[in-house]
Coordinates of C-alpha atoms in Angstrom, one line a residue:
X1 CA 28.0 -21.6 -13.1
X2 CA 24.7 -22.8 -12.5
X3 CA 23.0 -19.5 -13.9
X4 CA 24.0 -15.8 -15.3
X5 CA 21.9 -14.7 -12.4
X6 CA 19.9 -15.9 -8.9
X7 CA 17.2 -13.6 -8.2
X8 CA 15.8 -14.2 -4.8
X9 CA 12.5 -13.6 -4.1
X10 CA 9.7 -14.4 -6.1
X11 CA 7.5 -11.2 -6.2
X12 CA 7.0 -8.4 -8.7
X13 CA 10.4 -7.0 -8.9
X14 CA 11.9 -10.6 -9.1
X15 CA 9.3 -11.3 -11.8
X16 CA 9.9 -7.9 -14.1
X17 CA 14.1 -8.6 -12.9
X18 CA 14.0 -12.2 -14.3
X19 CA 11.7 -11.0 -17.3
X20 CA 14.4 -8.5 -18.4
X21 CA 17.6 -10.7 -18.1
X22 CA 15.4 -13.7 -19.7
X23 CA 14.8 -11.7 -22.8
X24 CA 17.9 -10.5 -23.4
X25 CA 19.1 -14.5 -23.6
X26 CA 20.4 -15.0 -19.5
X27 CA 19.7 -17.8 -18.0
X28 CA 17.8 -17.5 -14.7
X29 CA 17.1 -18.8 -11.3
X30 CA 14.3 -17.6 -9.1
X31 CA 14.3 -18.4 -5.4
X32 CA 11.3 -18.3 -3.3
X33 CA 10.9 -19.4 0.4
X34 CA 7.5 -19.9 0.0
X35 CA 5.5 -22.6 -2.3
X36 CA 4.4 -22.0 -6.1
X37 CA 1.2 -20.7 -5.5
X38 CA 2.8 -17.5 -3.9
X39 CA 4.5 -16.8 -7.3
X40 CA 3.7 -12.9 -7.8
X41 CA 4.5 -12.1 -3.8
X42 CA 2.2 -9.1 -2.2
X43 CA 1.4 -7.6 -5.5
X44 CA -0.8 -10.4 -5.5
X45 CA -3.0 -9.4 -2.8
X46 CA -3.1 -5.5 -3.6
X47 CA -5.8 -3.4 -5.1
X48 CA -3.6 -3.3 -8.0
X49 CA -2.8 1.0 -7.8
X50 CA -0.7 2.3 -10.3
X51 CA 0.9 6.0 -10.4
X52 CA 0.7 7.0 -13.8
X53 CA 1.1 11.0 -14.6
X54 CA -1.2 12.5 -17.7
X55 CA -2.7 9.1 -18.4
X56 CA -5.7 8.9 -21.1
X57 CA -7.3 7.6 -18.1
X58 CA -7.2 11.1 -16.7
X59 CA -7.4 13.6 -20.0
X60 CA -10.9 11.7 -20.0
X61 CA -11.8 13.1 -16.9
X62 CA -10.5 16.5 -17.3
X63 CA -7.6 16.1 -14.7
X64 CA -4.9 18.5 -15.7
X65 CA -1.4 16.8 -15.2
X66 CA 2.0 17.0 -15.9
X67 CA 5.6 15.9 -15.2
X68 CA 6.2 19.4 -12.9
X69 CA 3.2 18.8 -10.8
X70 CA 4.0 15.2 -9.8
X71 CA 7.5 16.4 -9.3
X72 CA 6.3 19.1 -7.1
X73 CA 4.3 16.9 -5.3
X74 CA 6.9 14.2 -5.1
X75 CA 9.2 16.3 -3.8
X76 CA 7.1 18.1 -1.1
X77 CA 6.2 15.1 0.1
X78 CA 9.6 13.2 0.2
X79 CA 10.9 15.8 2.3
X80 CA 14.6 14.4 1.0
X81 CA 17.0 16.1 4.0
X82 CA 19.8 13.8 4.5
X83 CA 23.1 12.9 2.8
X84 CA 22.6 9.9 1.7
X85 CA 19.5 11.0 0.0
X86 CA 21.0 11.4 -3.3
X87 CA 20.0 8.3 -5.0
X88 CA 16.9 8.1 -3.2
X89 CA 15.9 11.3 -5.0
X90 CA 17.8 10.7 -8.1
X91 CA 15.7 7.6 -8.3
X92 CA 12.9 9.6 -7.5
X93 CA 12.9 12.0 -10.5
X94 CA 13.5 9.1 -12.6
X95 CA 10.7 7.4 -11.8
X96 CA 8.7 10.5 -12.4
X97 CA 10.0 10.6 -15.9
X98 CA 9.1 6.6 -16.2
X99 CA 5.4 7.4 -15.2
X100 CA 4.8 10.5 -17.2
X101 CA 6.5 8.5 -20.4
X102 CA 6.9 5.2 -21.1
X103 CA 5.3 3.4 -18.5
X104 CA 2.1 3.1 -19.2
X105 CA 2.4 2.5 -23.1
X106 CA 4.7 -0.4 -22.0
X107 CA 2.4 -2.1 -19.7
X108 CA -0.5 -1.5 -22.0
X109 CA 1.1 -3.3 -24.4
X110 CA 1.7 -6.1 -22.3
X111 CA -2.1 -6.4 -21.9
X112 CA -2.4 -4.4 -19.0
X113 CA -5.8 -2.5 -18.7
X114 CA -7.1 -0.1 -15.8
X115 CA -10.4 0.9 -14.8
X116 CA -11.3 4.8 -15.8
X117 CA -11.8 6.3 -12.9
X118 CA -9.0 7.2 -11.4
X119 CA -8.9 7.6 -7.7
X120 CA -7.7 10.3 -5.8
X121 CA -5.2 8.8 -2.8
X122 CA -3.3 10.9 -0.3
X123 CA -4.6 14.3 -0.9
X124 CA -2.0 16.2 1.2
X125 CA -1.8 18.3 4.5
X126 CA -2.9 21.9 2.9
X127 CA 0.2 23.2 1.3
X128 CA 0.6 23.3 -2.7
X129 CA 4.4 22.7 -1.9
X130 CA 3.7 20.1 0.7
X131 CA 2.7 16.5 1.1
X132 CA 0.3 14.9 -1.1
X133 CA -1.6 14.3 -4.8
X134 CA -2.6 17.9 -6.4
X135 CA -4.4 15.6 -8.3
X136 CA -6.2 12.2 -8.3
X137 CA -3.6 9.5 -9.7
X138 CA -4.3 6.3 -8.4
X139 CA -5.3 3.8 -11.2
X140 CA -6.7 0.7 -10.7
X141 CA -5.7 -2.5 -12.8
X142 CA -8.7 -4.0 -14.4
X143 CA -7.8 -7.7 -12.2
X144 CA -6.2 -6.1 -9.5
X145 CA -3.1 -7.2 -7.8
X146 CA -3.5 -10.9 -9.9
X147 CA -3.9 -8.3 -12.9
X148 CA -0.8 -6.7 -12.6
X149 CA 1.6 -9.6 -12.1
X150 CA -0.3 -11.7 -14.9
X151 CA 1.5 -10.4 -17.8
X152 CA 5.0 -10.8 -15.8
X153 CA 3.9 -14.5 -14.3
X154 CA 3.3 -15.5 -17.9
X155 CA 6.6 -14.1 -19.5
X156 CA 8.5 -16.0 -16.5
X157 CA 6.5 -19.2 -17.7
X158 CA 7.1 -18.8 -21.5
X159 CA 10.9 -18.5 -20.4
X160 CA 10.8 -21.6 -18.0
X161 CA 9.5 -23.8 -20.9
X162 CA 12.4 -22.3 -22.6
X163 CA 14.9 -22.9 -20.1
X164 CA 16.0 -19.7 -19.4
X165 CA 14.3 -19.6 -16.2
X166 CA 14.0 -22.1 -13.5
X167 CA 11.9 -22.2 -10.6
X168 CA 13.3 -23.4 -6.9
X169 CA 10.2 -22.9 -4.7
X170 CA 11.2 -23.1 -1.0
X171 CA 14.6 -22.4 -1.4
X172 CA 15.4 -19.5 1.5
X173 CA 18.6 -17.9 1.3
X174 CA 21.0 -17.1 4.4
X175 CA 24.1 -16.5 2.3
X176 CA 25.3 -14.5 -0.3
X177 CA 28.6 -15.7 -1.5
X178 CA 31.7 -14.2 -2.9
X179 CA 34.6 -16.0 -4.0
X180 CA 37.7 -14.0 -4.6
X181 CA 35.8 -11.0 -4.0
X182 CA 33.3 -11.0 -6.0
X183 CA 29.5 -12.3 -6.3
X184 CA 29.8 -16.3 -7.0
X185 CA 26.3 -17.3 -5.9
X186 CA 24.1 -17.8 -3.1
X187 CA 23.4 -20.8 -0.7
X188 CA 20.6 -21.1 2.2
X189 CA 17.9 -24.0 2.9
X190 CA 15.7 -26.3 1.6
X191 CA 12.0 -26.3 3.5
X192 CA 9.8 -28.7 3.9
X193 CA 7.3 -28.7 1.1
X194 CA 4.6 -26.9 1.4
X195 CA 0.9 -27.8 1.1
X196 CA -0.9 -24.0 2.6
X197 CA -3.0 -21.9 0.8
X198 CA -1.2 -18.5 -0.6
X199 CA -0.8 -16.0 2.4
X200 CA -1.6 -18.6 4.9
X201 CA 1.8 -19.2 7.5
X202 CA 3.5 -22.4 6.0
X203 CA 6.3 -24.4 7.9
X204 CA 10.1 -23.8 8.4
X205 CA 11.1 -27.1 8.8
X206 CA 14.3 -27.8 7.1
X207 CA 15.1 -30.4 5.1
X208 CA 18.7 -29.6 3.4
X209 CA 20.6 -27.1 2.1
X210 CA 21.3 -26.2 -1.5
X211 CA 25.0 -23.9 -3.1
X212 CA 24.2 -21.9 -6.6
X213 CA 26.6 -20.2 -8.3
X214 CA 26.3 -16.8 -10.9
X215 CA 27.8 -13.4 -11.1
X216 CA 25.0 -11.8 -10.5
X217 CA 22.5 -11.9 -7.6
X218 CA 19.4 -10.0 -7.3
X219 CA 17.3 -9.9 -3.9
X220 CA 14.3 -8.9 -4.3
X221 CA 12.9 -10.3 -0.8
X222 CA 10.3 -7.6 0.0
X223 CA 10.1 -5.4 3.3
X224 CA 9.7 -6.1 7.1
X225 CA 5.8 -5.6 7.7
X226 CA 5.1 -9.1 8.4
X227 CA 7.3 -8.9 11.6
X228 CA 5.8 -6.4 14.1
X229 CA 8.8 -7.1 16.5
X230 CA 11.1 -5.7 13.9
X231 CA 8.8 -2.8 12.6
X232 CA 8.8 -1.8 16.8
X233 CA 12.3 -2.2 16.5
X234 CA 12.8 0.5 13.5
X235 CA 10.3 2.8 14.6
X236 CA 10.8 6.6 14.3
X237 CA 10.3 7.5 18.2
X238 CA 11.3 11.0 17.7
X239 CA 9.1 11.8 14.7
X240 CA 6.2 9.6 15.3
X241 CA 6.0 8.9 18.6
X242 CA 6.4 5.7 20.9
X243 CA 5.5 2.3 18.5
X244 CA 1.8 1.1 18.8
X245 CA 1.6 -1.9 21.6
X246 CA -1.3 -3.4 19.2
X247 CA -1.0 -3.5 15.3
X248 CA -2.7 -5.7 12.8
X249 CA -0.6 -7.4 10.2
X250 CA -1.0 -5.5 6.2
X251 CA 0.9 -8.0 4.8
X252 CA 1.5 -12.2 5.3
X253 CA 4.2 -13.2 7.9
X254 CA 6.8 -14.0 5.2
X255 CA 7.3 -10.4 4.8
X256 CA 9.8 -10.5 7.6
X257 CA 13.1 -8.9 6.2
X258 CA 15.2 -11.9 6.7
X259 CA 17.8 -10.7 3.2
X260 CA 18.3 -7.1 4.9
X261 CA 20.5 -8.6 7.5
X262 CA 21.9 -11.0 4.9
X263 CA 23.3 -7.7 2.2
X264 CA 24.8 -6.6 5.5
X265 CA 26.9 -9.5 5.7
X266 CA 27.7 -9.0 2.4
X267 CA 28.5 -5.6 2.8
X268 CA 25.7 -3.7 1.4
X269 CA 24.8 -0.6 3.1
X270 CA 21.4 0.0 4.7
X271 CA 19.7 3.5 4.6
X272 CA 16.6 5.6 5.9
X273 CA 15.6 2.1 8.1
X274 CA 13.1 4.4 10.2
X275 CA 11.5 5.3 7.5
X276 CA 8.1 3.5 6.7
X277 CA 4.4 3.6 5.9
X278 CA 2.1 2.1 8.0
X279 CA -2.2 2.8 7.9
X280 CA -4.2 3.8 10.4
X281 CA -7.6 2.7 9.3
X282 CA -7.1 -1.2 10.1
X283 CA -9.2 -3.5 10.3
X284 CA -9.6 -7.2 12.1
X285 CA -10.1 -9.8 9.0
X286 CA -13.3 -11.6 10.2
X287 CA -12.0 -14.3 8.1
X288 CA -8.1 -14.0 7.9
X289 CA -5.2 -15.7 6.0
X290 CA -2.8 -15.0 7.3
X291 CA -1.9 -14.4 11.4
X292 CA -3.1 -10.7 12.6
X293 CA -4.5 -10.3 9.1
X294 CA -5.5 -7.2 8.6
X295 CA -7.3 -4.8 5.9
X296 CA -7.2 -1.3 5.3
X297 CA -10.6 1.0 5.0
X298 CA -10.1 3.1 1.8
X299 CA -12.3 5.9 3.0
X300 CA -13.8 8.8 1.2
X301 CA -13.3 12.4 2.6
X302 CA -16.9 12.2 4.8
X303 CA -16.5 10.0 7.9
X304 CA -16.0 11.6 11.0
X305 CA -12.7 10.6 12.8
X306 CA -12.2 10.3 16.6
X307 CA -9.7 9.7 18.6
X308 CA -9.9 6.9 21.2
X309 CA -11.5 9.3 23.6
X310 CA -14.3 10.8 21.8
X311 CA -12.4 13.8 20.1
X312 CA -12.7 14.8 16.8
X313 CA -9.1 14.9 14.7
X314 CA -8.0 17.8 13.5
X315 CA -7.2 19.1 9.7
X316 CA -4.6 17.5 7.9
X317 CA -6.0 14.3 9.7
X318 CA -8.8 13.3 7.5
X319 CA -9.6 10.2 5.8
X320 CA -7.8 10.1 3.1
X321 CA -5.2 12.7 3.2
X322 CA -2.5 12.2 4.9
X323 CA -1.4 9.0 6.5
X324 CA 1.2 10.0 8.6
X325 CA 0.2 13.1 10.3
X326 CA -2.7 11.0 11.3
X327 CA -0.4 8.0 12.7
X328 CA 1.6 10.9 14.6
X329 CA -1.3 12.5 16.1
X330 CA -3.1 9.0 16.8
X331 CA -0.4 7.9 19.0
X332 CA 0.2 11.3 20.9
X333 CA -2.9 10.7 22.6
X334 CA -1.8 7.8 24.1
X335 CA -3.5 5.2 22.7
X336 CA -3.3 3.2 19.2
X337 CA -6.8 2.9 18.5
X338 CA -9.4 5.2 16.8
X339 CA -12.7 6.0 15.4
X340 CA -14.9 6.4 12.6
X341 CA -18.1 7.7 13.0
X342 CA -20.6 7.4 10.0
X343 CA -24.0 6.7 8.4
X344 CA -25.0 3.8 6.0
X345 CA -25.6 6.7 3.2
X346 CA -21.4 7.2 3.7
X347 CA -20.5 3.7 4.1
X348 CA -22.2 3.0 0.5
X349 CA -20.6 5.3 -1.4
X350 CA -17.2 5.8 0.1
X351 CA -15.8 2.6 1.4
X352 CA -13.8 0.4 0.2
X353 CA -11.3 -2.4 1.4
X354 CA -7.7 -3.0 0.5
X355 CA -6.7 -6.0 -1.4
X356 CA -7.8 -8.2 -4.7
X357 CA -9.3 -10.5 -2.3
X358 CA -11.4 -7.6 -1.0
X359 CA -12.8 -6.4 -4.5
X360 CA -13.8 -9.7 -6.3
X361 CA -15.5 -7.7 -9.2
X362 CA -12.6 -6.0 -9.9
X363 CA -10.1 -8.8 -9.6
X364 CA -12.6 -10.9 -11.5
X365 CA -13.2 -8.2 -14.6
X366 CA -16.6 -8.5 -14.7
X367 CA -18.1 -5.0 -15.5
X368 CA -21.3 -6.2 -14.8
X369 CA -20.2 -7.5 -10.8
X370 CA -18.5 -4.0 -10.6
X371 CA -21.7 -2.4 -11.6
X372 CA -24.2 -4.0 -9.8
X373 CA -21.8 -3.6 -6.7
X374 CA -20.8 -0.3 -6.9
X375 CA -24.1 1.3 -7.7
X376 CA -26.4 -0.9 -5.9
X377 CA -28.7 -0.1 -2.8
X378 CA -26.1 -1.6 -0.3
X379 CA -22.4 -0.9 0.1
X380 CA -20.2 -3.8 -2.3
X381 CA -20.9 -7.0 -0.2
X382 CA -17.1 -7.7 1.4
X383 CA -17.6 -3.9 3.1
X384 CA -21.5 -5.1 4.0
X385 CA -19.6 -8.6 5.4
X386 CA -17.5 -6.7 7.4
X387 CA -20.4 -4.1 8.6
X388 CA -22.2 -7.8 9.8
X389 CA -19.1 -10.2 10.8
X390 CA -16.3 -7.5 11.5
X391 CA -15.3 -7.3 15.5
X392 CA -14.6 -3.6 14.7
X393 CA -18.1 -2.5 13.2
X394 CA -20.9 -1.4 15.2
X395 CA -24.1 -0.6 13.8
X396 CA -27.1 0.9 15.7
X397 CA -30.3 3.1 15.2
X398 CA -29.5 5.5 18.3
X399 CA -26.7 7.6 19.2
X400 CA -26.3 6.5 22.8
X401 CA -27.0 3.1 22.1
X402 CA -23.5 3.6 19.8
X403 CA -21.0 5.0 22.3
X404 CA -22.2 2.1 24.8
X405 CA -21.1 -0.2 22.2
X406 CA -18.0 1.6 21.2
X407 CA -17.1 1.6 24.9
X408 CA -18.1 -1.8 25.4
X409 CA -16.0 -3.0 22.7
X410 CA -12.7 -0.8 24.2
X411 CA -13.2 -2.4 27.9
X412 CA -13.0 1.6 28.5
X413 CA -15.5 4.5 29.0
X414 CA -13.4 6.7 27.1
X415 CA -16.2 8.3 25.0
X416 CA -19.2 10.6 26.8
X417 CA -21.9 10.7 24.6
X418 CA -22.8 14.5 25.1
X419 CA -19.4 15.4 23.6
X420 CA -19.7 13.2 20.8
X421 CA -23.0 14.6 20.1
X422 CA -22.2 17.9 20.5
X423 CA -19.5 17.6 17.7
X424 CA -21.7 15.7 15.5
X425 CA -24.1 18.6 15.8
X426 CA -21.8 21.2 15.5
X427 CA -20.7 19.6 12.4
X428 CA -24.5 18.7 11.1
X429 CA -25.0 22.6 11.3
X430 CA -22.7 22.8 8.4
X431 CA -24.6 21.1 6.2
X432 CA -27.6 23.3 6.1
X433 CA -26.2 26.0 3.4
X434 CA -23.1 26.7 1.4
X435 CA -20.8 28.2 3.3
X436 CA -18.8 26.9 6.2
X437 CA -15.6 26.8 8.7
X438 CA -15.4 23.3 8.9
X439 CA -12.2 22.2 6.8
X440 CA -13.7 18.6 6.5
X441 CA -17.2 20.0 4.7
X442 CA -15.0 22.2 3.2
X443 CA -13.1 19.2 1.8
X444 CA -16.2 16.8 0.8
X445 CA -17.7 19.6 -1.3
X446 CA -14.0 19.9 -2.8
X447 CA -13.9 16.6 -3.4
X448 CA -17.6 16.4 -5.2
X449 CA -16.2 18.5 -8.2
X450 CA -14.1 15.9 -9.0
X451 CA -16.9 13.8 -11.5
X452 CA -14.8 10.7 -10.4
X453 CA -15.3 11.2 -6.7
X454 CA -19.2 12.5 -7.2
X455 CA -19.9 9.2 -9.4
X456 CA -18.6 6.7 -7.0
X457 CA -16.4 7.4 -4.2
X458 CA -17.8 10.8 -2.0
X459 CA -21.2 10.8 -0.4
X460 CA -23.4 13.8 -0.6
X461 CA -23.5 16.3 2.2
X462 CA -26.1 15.2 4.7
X463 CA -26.4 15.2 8.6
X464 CA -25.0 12.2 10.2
X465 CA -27.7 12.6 12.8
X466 CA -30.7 12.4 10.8
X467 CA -32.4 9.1 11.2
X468 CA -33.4 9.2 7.3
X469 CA -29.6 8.8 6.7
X470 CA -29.1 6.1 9.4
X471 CA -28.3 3.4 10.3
X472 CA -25.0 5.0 12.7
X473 CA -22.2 3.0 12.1
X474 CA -18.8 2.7 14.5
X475 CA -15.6 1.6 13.4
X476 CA -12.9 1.1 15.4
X477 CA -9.6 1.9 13.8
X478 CA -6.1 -0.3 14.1
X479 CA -3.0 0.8 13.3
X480 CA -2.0 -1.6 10.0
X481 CA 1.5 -2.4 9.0
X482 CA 2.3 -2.5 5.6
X483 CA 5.4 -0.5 3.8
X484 CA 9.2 -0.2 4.6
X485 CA 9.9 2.7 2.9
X486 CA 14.0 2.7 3.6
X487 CA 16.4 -0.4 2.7
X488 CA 19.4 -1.3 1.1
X489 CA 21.3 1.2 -0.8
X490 CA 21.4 1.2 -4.6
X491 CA 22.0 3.4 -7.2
X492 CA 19.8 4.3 -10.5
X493 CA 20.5 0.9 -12.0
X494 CA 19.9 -0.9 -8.8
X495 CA 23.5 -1.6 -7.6
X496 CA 23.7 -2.9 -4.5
X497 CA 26.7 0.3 -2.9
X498 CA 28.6 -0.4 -0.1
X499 CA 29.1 1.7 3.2
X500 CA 31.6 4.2 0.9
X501 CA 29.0 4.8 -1.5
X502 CA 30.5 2.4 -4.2
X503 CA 28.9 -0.6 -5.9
X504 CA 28.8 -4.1 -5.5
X505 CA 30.0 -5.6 -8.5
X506 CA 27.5 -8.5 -9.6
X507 CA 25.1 -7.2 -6.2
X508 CA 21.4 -6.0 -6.9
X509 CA 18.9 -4.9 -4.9
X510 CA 15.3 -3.7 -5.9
X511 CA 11.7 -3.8 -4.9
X512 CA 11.0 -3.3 -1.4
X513 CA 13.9 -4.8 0.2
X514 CA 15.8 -1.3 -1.3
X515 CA 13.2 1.2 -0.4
X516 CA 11.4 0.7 -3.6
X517 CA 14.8 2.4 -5.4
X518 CA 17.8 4.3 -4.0
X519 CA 17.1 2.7 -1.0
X520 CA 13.8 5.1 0.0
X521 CA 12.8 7.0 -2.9
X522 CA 9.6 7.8 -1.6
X523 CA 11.3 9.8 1.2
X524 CA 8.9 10.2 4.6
X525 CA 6.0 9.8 2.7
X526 CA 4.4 8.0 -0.1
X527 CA 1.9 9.2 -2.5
X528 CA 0.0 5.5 -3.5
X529 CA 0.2 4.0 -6.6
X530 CA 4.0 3.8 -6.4
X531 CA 4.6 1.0 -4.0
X532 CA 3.8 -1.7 -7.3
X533 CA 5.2 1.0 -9.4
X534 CA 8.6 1.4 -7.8
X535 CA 9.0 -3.2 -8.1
X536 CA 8.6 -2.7 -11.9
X537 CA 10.9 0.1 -12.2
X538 CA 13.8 -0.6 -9.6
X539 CA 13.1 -4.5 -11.3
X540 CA 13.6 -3.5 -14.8
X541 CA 16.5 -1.3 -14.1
X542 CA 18.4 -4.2 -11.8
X543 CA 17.2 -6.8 -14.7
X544 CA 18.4 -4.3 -17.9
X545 CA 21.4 -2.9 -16.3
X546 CA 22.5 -6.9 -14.8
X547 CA 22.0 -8.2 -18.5
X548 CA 24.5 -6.1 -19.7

């Protein structure tokens, strides 16, 4: 054989996979369709969020965790209610164990390092029981995506110059073989070589084809986001609502899930496909990568949100708290674009863009970058690029000078001025004592006695209208693909199982590609942090369990 094990795909739950085996004396090949610079996959370009449960992180700022309350939260926002949701959620409540216990000690003593603040991401839809973070949970990596696959590039590279691992960059696989039945190997095509920049759309010329054999294979290929043809294709019509006729693009176009149909053929089962995550406060990259490139607004609790036509959205669907219920209600009104409605004081404080590209201080790990950028007079300079370059920003000093650029922008009148104002107004009343109605005030004062939010990430209460807070900022929102949250079925140790439930001998699956574990263990909804999470746990387990 030409290795104990092929792991295809090259991202962070091929790294951790190959890390595992590679330890425990296996020899290794990776496969990656795209060139070596792409080594590390889309953890590269994330912010790098980690779910971690009663970290030091958050003793130090009084947050009051615990095993039960992510459980709780897990589970009320899974919303597990199908048969074949038994690994899903058995996978689930072991990942909860991982991140309230061993996790993070075994990261940090790979060198990992997160900033202290720890953000509060998907706050929930208003039910203790229901969807969403009781508590903030979202920690940063100190370096970001680049910062979380380091440690895991650098094992894979201490094993290659070992010769336990070897590296076969461009090297897509279209076959999984089997030879009497079970796993032998796995044989696709040789591409041309590649001479783009990571994320940018290389060639698919081919220039041969290439036949390894190993008991073991584990694919570790990522998710579909990349191909909006298929993501329109697996929509949830019945639960979400016809699929947006305009999307931007979360993730580069090699994210095209290419090995789904591929663990078909080799009899691997497929679960909870309708199932997925996808952001609706996308932006247009003024300066893209990759095709469609988009980036996600991480807003704080304060910016007003509108739908295409000028109305205000409705509680649960504010920024920040719950993704899906906002997507739902977006696209009931009949159009996939929306709003946000704001004042320079707000964009400062509370905005911030997805991706390690998008936070150079952090991805960097320069504290005094981070300081000077998060405490400055300005917002951090890739949100003030956007506010100057982006096609979906509009600044100006005057209400109605706004809403003609807004419907300029559109092609469509859609938004009367009076009734914007009048809500603006209505909600500016708010501010002037204590007490209110308004669920979103209600919500930004909430959100102030958390000392993490108040340092950094939510605005103080002030009216949107007053010109001492201006200038009035418009943002139109895009509806951003990023997460399949369904995929091949697997058990706890990432066994690929087959239509009857039973595994695959010698057949993994983990990442992404397998729903993050179980094949969708984040159920209908995800709580952040545990999209990088769910690679090095469903990774370890395939890499642990396949060495044995």
């Amino acid at each position: 054989m030409d290795a104990d094990a092929i792991i295809v795909g090259g991202g962070l739950a091929g790294l951790v996979a190959a890390c595992e085996l590679a330890d425990r004396g296996r020899k290794v090949v990776i496969l990656e369709q795209e060139g070596e610079n792409s080594l590390g996959g889309q953890a590269f370009w994330s912010l790098g969020g980690l779910f971690f449960v009663d970290s030091p992180e958050q003793r130090r700022l009084r947050i009051r965790d615990s095993r039960d309350l992510a459980l709780q939260d897990w589970m009320g926002s899974a919303q597990f209610d199908r048969p074949q949701d038994h690994w899903p959620r058995k996978v689930a409540e072991a990942y909860i164990d991982f991140a309230a216990g061993e996790m993070r000690p075994w990261l940090h003593g790979m060198g990992m390092r997160w900033f202290p603040v720890v953000g509060w991401a998907e706050r929930g839809g208003g039910h203790a029981h229901g969807h969403g973070n009781s508590v903030p949970r979202f920690h940063i990596t100190w370096g970001t995506g680049p910062g979380v696959i380091e440690p895991f590039v650098r094992r894979v590279r201490e094993h290659v110059d070992g010769g336990r691992i070897a590296l076969r960059f461009r090297h897509r696989a279209s076959r999984v073989l089997r030879t009497s039945g079970s796993i032998s190997g796995v044989a696709g095509d040789i591409l041309e070589p590649s001479t783009v920049q990571r994320g940018q759309k290389s060639g698919r010329e081919v220039i041969g084809g290439f036949e390894l054999s190993a008991g073991v294979v584990i694919v570790t290929s990522g998710g579909i986001g990349g191909d909006l043809d298929l993501v329109r294709k697996s929509w949830p019509v019945e639960r979400l609502g016809p699929p947006p006729k305009t999307m931007v693009a979360g993730v580069p176009h090699h994210v095209d899930g290419r090995m789904i149909a591929v663990l078909q053929e080799a009899g691997a089962a497929v679960i909870n496909a309708d199932r997925m995550w996808h952001y609706t406060e996308g932006v247009k990259n003024w300066d893209p990568i990759w095709p469609n490139h988009g980036i996600r607004i991480l807003p704080g609790p304060s910016s007003m949100w509108f739908d295409a036509r000028g109305e205000r959205l409705p509680a649960p669907c504010l920024p920040g708290f719950d993704t899906l219920s906002t997507l739902k209600h977006i696209l009931a009104t009949g159009h996939d674009w929306s709003w946000f409605v704001l004042t320079q004081k707000i964009i400062k404080k509370e905005f911030a863009l997805s991706g390690s590209e998008q936070n150079p201080d952090f991805t960097s790990k320069s504290w005094r970058a981070v300081m000077k950028n998060r405490r400055g007079a300005s917002a951090p300079p890739p949100v003030e690029a956007f506010k100057e370059k982006g096609e979906d920003f509009i600044v100006r000093n005057d209400l109605r000078e706004l809403v003609d650029a807004m419907n300029a922008l559109t092609g469509e009148a859609f938004i009367d001025h009076d009734r914007l104002r009048m809500q603006i107004e209505a909600r500016d009343r708010e501010i002037a004592n204590p007490f209110s109605k308004d669920a979103q005030i209600t919500a930004i004062r909430g959100a102030r006695n958390y000392l993490g939010d108040k340092l950094i990430r939510t605005a103080a209460p002030h009216r949107i209208l007053d010109p001492a807070n201006g200038p009035l900022i418009a943002v139109r929102l895009n509806i951003l693909t990023r997460k399949t949250l369904g995929g091949i079925h697997t058990n706890l140790d990432s066994q690929v199982l087959d239509a009857g439930g039973e595994p695959i001998d010698g057949l993994y699956a983990a990442g992404e590609v397998a729903g993050f574990g179980g094949g969708g263990y984040h159920g209908y909804n995800a709580l952040e942090g545990t999209f990088l999470g769910g690679c090095i746990f469903s990774g370890r387990n395939a890499g642990r369990h396949a060495a044995r």
